[in-house]
C-alpha angles and dihedrals in degrees: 000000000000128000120288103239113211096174136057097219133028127238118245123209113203113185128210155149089204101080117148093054092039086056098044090052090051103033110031100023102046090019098236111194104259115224107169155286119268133170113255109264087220128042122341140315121048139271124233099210101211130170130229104184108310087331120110118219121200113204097195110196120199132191095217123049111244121201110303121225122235116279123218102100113240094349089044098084139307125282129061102349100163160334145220136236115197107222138162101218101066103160099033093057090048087047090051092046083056097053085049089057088242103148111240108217097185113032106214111288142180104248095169127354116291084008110105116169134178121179123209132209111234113208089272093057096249122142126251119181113204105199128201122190126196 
């Protein structure tokens, strides 16, 4: 028996101290649907609800700094490293991280035919893979 899936998309929760920079890169730079800002309904700080697609994105903002995971991207440790985001303007949306200083840690690239890839560092140093297929 498998899960019952109700959604076609997940939610995402990205924590953070860093706010204001992790907002302008997801929802200024890649131009994330903003929802709104809500209190978190456990604990302190506040949630930006975006969109990316149907996916909803929780920019959890906190007022103390937690323990940070290791950063790296996919040979930086083991868990959650990464995601992907399809989309059709490769080049365009690596060229717009750039402008926004963001680091780019794979330039776009071929990694099967008709398969291009590029992943791009957020504020906070995770990884996000923007995918481009055709």
């Amino acid at each position: 028996m498998g899960i019952d899936i109700k959604k076609n998309s997940i939610d995402l929760g990205i924590v953070t101290t860093n706010g204001d920079a992790m907002l302008a890169f997801y929802r200024d730079t890649l131009g994330f649907k903003y929802e709104r800002q809500i209190p978190m309904p456990i604990g302190e700080g506040i949630m930006h609800r975006m969109y990316c697609g149907e996916s909803l994105i929780k920019l959890v903002v906190l007022p103390a700094a937690p323990d940070k995971a290791a950063p790296g991207g996919i040979g930086g440790a083991t868990g959650y490293r990464y995601w992907t985001i399809t989309i059709s303007n490769l080049e365009e949306t690596v060229a717009a991280c750039e402008r926004a200083g963001r680091t780019v840690a794979i330039a776009p690239r071929e990694v099967r035919p008709g398969v291009r890839i590029a992943m791009v560092e957020d504020p906070d140093g995770n990884w996000v893979e923007f995918l481009s297929l055709g």
